[in-house]
mmCIF file of C-alpha atoms in Angstrom:
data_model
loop_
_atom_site.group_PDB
_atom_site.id
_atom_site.type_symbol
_atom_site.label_atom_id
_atom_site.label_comp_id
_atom_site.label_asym_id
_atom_site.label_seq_id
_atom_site.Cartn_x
_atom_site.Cartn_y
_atom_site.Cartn_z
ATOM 1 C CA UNK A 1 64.346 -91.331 17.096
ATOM 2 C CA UNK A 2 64.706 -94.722 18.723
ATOM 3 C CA UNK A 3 63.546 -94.675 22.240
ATOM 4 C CA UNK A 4 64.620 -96.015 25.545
ATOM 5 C CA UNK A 5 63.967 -99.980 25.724
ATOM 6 C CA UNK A 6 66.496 -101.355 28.099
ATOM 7 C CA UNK A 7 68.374 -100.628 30.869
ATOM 8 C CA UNK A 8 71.787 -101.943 31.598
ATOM 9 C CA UNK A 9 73.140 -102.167 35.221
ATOM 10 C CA UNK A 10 76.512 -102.699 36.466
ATOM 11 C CA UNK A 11 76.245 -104.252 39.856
ATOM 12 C CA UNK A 12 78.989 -103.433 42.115
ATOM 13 C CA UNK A 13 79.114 -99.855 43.534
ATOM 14 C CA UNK A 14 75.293 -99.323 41.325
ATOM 15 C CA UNK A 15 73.222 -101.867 42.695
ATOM 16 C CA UNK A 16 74.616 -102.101 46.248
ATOM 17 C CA UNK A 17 77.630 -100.852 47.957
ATOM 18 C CA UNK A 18 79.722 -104.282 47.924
ATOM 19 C CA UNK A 19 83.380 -103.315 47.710
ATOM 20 C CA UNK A 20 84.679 -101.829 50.810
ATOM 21 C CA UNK A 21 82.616 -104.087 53.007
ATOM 22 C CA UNK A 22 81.630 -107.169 50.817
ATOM 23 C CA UNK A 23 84.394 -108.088 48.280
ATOM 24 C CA UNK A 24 87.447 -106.112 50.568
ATOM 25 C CA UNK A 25 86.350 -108.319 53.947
ATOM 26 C CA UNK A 26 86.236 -111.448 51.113
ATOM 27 C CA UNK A 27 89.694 -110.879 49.808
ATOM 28 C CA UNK A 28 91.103 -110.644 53.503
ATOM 29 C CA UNK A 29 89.466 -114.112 54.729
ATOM 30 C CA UNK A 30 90.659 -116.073 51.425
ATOM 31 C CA UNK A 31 94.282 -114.812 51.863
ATOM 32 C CA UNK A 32 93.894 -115.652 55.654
ATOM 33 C CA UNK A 33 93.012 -118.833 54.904
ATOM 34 C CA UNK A 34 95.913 -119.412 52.532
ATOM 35 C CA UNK A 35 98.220 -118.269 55.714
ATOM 36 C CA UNK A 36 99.249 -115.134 53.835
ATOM 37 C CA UNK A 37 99.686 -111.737 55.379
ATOM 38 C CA UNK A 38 98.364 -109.739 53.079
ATOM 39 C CA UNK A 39 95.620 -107.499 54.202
ATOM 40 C CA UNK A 40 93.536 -104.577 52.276
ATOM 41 C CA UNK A 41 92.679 -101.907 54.120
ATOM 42 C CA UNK A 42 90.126 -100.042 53.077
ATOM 43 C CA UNK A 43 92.337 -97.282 51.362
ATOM 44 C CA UNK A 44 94.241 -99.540 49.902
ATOM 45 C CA UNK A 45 91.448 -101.478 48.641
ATOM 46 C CA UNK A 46 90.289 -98.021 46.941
ATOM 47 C CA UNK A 47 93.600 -97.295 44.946
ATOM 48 C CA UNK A 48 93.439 -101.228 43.515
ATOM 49 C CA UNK A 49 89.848 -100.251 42.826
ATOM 50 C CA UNK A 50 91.633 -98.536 39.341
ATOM 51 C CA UNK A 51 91.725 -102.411 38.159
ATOM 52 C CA UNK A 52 88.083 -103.930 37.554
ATOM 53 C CA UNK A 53 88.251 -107.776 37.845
ATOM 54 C CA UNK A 54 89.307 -109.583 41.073
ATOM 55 C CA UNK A 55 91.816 -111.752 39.799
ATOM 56 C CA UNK A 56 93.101 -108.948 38.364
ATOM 57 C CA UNK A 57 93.356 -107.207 41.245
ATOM 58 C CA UNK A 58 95.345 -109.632 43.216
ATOM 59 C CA UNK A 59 97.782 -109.567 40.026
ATOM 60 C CA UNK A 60 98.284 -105.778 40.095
ATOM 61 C CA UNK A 61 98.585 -105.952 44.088
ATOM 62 C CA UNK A 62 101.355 -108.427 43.167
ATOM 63 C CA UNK A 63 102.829 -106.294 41.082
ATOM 64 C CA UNK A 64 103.116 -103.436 43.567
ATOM 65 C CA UNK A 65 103.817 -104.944 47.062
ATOM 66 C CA UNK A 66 104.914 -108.807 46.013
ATOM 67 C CA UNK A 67 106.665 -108.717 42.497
ATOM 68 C CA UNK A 68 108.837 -111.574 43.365
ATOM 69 C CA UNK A 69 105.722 -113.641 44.300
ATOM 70 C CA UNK A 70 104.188 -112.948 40.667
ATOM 71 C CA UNK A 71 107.453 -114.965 39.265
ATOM 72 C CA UNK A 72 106.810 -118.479 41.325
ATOM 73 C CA UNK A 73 106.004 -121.440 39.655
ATOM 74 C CA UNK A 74 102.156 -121.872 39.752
ATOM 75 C CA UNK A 75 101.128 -118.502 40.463
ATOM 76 C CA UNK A 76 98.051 -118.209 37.521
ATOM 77 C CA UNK A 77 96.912 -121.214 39.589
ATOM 78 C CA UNK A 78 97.255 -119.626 42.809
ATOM 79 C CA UNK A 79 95.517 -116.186 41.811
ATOM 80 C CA UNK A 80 92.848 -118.672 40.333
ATOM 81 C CA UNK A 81 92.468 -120.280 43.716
ATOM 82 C CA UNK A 82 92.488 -117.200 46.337
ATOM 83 C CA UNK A 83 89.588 -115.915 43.744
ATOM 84 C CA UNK A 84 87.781 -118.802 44.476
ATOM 85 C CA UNK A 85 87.514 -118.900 48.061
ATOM 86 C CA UNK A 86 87.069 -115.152 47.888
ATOM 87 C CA UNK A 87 84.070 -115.802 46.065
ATOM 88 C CA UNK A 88 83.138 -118.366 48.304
ATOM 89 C CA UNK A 89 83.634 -115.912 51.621
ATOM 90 C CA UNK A 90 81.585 -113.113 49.545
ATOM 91 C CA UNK A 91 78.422 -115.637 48.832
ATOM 92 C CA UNK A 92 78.304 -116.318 52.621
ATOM 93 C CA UNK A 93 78.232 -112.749 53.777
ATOM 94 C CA UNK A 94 75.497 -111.604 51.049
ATOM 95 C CA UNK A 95 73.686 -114.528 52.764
ATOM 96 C CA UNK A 96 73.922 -113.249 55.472
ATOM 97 C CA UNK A 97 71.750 -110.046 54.339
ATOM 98 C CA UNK A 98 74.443 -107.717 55.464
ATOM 99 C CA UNK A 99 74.354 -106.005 51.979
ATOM 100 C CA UNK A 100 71.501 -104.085 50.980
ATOM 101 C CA UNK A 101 70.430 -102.846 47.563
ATOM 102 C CA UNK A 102 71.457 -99.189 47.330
ATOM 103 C CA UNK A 103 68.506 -96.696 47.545
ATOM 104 C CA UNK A 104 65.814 -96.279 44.975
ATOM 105 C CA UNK A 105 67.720 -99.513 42.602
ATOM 106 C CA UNK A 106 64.249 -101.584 43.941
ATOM 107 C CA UNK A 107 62.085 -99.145 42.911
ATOM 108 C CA UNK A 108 63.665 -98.169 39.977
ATOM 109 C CA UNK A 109 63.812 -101.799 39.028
ATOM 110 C CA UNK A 110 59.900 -102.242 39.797
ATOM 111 C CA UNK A 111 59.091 -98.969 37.567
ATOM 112 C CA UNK A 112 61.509 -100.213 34.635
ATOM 113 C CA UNK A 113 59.174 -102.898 34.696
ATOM 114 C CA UNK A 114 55.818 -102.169 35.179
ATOM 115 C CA UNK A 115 56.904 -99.428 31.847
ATOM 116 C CA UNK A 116 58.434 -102.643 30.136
ATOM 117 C CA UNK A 117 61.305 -101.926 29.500
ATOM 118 C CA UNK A 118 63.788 -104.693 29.372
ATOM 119 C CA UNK A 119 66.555 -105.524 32.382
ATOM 120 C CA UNK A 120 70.129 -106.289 31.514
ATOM 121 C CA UNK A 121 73.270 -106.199 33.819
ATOM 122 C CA UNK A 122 77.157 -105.779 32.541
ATOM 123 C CA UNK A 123 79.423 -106.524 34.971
ATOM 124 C CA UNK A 124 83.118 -107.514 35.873
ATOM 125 C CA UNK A 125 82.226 -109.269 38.902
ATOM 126 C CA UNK A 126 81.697 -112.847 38.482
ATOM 127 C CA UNK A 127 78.413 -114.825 38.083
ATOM 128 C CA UNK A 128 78.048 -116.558 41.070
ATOM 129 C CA UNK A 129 78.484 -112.930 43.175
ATOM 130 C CA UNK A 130 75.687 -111.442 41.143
ATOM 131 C CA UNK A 131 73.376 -114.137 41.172
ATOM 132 C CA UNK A 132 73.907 -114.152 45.328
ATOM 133 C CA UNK A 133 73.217 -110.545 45.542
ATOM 134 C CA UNK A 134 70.444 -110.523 43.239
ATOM 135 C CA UNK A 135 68.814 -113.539 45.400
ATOM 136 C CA UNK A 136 69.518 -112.297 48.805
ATOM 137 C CA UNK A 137 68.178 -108.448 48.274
ATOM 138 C CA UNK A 138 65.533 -109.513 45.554
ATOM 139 C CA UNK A 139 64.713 -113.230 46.405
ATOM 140 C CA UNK A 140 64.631 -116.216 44.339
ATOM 141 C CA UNK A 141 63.502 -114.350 41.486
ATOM 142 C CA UNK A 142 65.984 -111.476 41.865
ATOM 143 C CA UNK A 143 68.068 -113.065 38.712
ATOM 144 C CA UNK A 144 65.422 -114.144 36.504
ATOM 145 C CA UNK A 145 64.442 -110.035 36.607
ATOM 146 C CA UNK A 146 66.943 -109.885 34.517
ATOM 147 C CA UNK A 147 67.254 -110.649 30.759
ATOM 148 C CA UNK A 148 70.753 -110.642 30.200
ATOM 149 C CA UNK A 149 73.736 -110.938 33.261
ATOM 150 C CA UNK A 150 76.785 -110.079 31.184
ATOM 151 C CA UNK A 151 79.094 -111.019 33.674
ATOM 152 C CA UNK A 152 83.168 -111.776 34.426
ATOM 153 C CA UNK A 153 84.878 -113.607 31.988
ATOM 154 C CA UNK A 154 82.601 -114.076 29.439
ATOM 155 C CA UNK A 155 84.749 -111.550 27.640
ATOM 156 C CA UNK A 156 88.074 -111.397 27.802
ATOM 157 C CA UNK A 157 88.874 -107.889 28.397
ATOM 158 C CA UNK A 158 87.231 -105.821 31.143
ATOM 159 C CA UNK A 159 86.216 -102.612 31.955
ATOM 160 C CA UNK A 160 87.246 -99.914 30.855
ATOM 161 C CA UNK A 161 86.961 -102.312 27.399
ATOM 162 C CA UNK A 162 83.831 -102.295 26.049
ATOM 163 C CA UNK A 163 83.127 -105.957 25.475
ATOM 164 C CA UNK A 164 80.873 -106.791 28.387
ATOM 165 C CA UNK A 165 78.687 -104.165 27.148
ATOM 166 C CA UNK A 166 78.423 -104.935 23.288
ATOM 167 C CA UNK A 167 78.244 -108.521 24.925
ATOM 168 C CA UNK A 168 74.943 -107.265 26.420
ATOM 169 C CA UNK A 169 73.707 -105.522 23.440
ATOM 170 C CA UNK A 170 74.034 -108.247 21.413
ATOM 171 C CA UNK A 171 72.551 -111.133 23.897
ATOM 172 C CA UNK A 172 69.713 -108.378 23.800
ATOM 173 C CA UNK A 173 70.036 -107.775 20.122
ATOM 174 C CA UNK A 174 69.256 -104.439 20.776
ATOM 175 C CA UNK A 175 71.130 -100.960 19.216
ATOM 176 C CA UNK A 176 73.254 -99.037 21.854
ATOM 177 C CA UNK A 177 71.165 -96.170 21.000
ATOM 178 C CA UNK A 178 67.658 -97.453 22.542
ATOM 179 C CA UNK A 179 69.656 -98.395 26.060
ATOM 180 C CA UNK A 180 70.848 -96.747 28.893
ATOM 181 C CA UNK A 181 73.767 -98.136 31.258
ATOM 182 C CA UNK A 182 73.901 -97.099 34.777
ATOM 183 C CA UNK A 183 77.019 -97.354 36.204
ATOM 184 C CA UNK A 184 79.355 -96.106 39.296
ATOM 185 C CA UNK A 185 83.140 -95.372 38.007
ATOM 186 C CA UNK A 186 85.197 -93.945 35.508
ATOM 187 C CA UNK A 187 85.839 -97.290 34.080
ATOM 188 C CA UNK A 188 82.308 -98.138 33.716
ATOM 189 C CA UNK A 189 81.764 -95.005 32.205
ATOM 190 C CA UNK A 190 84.474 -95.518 29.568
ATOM 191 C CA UNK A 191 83.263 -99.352 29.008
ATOM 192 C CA UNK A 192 79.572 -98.043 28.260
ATOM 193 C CA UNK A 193 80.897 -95.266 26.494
ATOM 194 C CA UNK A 194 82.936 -97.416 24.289
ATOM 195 C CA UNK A 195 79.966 -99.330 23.478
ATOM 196 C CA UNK A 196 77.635 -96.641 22.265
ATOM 197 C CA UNK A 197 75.881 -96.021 24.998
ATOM 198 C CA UNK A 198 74.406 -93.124 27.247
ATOM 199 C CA UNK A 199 75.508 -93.570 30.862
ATOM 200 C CA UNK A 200 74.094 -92.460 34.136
ATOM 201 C CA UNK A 201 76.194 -92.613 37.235
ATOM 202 C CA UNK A 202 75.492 -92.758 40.681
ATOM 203 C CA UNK A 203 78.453 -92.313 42.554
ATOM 204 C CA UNK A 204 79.971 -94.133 46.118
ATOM 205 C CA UNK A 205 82.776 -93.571 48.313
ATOM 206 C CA UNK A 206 85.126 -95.029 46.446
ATOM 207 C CA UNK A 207 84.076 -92.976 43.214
ATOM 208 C CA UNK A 208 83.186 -89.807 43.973
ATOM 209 C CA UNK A 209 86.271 -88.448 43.592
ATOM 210 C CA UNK A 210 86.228 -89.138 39.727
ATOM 211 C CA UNK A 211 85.992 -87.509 36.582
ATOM 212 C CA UNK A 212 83.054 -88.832 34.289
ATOM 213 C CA UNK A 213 83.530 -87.463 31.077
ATOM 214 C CA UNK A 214 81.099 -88.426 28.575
ATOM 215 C CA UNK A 215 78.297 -89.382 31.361
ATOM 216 C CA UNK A 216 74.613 -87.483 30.851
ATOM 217 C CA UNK A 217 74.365 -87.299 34.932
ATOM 218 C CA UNK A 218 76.112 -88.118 37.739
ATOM 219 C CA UNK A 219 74.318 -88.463 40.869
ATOM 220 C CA UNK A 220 74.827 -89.244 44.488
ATOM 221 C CA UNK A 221 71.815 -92.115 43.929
ATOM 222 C CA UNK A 222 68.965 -92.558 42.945
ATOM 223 C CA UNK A 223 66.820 -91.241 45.985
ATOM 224 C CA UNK A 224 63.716 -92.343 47.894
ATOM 225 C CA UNK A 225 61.358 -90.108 48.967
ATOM 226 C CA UNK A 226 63.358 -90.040 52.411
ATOM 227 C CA UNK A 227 66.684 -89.964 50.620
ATOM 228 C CA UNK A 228 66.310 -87.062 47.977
ATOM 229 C CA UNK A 229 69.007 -88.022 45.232
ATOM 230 C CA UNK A 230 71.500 -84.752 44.672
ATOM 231 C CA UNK A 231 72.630 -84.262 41.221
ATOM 232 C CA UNK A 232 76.523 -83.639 40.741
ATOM 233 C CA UNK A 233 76.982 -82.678 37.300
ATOM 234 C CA UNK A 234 74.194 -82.575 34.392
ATOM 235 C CA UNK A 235 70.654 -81.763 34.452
ATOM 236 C CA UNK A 236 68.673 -80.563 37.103
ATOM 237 C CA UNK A 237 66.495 -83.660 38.690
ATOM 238 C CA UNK A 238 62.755 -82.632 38.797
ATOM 239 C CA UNK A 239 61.581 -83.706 42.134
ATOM 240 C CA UNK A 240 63.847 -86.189 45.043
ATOM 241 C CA UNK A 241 63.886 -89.385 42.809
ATOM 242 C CA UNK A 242 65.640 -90.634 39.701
ATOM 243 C CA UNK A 243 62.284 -92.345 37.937
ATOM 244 C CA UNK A 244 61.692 -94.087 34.502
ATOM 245 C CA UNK A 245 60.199 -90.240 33.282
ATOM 246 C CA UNK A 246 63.686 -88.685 34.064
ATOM 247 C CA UNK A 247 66.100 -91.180 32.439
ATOM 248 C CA UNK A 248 63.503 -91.118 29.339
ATOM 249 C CA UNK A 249 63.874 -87.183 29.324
ATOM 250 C CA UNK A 250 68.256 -87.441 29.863
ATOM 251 C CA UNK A 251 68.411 -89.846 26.640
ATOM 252 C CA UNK A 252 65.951 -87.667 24.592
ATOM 253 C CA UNK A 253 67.588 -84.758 25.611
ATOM 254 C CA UNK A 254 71.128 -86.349 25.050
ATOM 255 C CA UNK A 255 69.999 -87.146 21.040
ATOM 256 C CA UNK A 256 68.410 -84.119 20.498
#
């Protein structure tokens, strides 16, 4: 039996909570600053949640409250743009420190390692957001942690597509069967899924609410000592804490 070497994160929703008040509050500054009136609230910003990729999000918001706009000359241009500066609006608040990591992804990181296994991340978000996160909750050396960032549009189709995961594997050149992806959504779940792979989820606001068929757990986090993790659906958790020991036991448990 091959056992657990690597473990693959996604980043937003599973390493911190960015959307509703990271990437939403982005989105609303860039389109303000193109003198547009379009403005997410935070339930909207849920239901476009169903689409993974930001670009692709302003497309599919398009498509529901601005059709006409999605037929003027220029518009793959103008997407391209308002991504941009979103990007640029989501850098400065991580900056900022106003976005933590979610709790227990340190330590969890920190165990992974000191057991050496490897790090990996597989995400729709682009590279630039990760690699600010990563440096303002982890430091300078928060990216290099990891071996692999998978990230936006190095494949061209996105979650719930599996490419940004077999992407991963194969960066890692490692078999879907000795990794483990945590991730937060349906789509992730499908994506990882798709790929081979086992999948843990810890769920957020924005998620909770979803099905996660084919996932081994699904958690509300992964706990500190102060913050006991609650599990959803799947095993019972031994103790408050998600550890190294208890993702081991899932995957052995999940190949019999």
């Amino acid at each position: 039996m091959t056992e657990l070497q690597a473990l693959i994160f996604d980043v937003d929703g599973t390493l911190a909570d960015t959307e509703r008040d990271g990437h939403r509050v982005a989105f609303n500054k860039a389109f303000a600053d193109a003198g547009l009136d379009w403005e997410w609230s935070i339930a909207r910003y849920g239901e476009l949640l169903r689409v993974t990729g930001g670009k692709e999000r302003i497309r599919q918001y398009l498509s529901e409250d601005h059709p006409a706009v999605l037929n003027e000359p220029g518009i793959d241009a103008r997407i391209r743009e308002l991504h941009a500066a979103k990007t640029r609006h989501y850098v400065a608040l991580l900056e900022t420190g106003a976005i933590p990591l979610r709790p227990g992804v340190r330590r969890l990181l920190d165990e992974a390692e000191a057991e050496g296994l490897r790090l990996a991340i597989a995400t729709t978000t682009t590279p630039e957001n990760v690699t600010a996160l990563l440096e303002a909750t982890l430091g300078s050396e928060g990216p290099y942690r990891f071996e692999v960032i998978s990230a936006g549009d190095v494949v061209p189709a996105k979650k719930p597509a599996p490419d940004i995961f077999t992407h991963a594997l194969e960066a890692m050149n490692l078999p879907a069967e000795a990794c483990l992806a945590l991730e937060d959504s349906d789509n992730g779940v499908r994506s990882a899924r798709g790929a081979g792979l086992e999948v843990v989820v810890t769920t957020n606001d924005y998620t909770r609410e979803q099905v996660f068929d084919g996932a081994l757990a699904v958690l509300d986090g992964f706990g500190e000592a102060d913050q006991p993790a609650t599990v959803l659906a799947g095993p019972a958790l031994e103790g408050s804490v998600v550890d190294i020991a208890t993702l081991r036991a899932w995957v052995s448990g999940a190949k019999g």
